[in-house]
Coordinates of C-alpha atoms in Angstrom, one line a residue:
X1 CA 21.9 -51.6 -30.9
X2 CA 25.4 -52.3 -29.4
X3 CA 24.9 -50.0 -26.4
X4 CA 21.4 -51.0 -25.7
X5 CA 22.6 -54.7 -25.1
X6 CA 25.6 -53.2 -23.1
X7 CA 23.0 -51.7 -20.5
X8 CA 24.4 -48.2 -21.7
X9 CA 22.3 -44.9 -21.1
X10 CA 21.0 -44.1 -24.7
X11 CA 20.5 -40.6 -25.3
X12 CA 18.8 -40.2 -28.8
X13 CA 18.0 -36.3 -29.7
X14 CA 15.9 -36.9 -32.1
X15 CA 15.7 -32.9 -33.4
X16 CA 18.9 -33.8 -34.9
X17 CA 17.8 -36.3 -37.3
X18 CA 19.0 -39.0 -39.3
X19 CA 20.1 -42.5 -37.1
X20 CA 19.4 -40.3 -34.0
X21 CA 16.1 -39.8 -35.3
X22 CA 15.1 -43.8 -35.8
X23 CA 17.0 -44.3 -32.3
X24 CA 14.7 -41.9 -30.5
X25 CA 11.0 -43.3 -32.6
X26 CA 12.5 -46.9 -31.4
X27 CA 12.8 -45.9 -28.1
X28 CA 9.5 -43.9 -27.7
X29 CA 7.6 -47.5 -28.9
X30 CA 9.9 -49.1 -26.0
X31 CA 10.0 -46.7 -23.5
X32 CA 8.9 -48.8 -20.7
X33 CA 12.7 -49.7 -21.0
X34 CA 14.1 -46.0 -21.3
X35 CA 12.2 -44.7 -18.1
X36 CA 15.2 -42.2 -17.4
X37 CA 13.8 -40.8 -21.0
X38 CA 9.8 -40.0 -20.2
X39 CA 10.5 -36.7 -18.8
X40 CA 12.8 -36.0 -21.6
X41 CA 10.8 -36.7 -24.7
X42 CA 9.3 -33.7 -25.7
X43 CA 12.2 -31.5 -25.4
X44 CA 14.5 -34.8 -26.9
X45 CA 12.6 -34.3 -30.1
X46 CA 12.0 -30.2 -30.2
X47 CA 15.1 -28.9 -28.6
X48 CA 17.7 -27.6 -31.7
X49 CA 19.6 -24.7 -30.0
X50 CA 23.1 -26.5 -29.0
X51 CA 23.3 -24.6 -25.3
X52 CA 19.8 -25.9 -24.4
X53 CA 20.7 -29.5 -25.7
X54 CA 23.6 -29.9 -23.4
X55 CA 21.8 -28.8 -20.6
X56 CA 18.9 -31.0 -21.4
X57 CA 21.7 -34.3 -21.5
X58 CA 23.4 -32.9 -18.7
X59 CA 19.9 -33.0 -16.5
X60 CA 19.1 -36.6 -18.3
X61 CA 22.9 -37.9 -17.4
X62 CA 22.5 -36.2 -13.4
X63 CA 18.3 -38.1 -13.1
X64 CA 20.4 -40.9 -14.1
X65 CA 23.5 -41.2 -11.7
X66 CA 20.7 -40.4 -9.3
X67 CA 18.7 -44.1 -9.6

């Protein structure tokens, strides 16, 4: 909750579980906030290799220096 009020970028992966997992459900009933996320979600919530989760945050942190 502390980054969200801090206008942070919030990356949840929610394959990984646990808090990360009530992060991302949050944000996919508020996503009209977390634009940057929508083409993310799917992947967000499948992805468990560790190699393909950094390059999905590394694409999500580039789509988002790029607004």
């Amino acid at each position: 909750k502390k980054k969200k009020d801090q206008n942070k970028i919030i990356i949840p992966v929610g394959s990984t579980g646990s808090a990360a997992k009530e992060i991302f459900d949050e944000i996919q009933l508020q996503i009209d906030r977390y634009q940057y996320l929508k083409p993310y979600l799917t992947r967000l919530a499948d992805t468990l290799e560790i190699d393909e989760l950094i390059t999905l945050i590394c694409e999500i942190i580039d789509s988002v220096q790029l607004i």
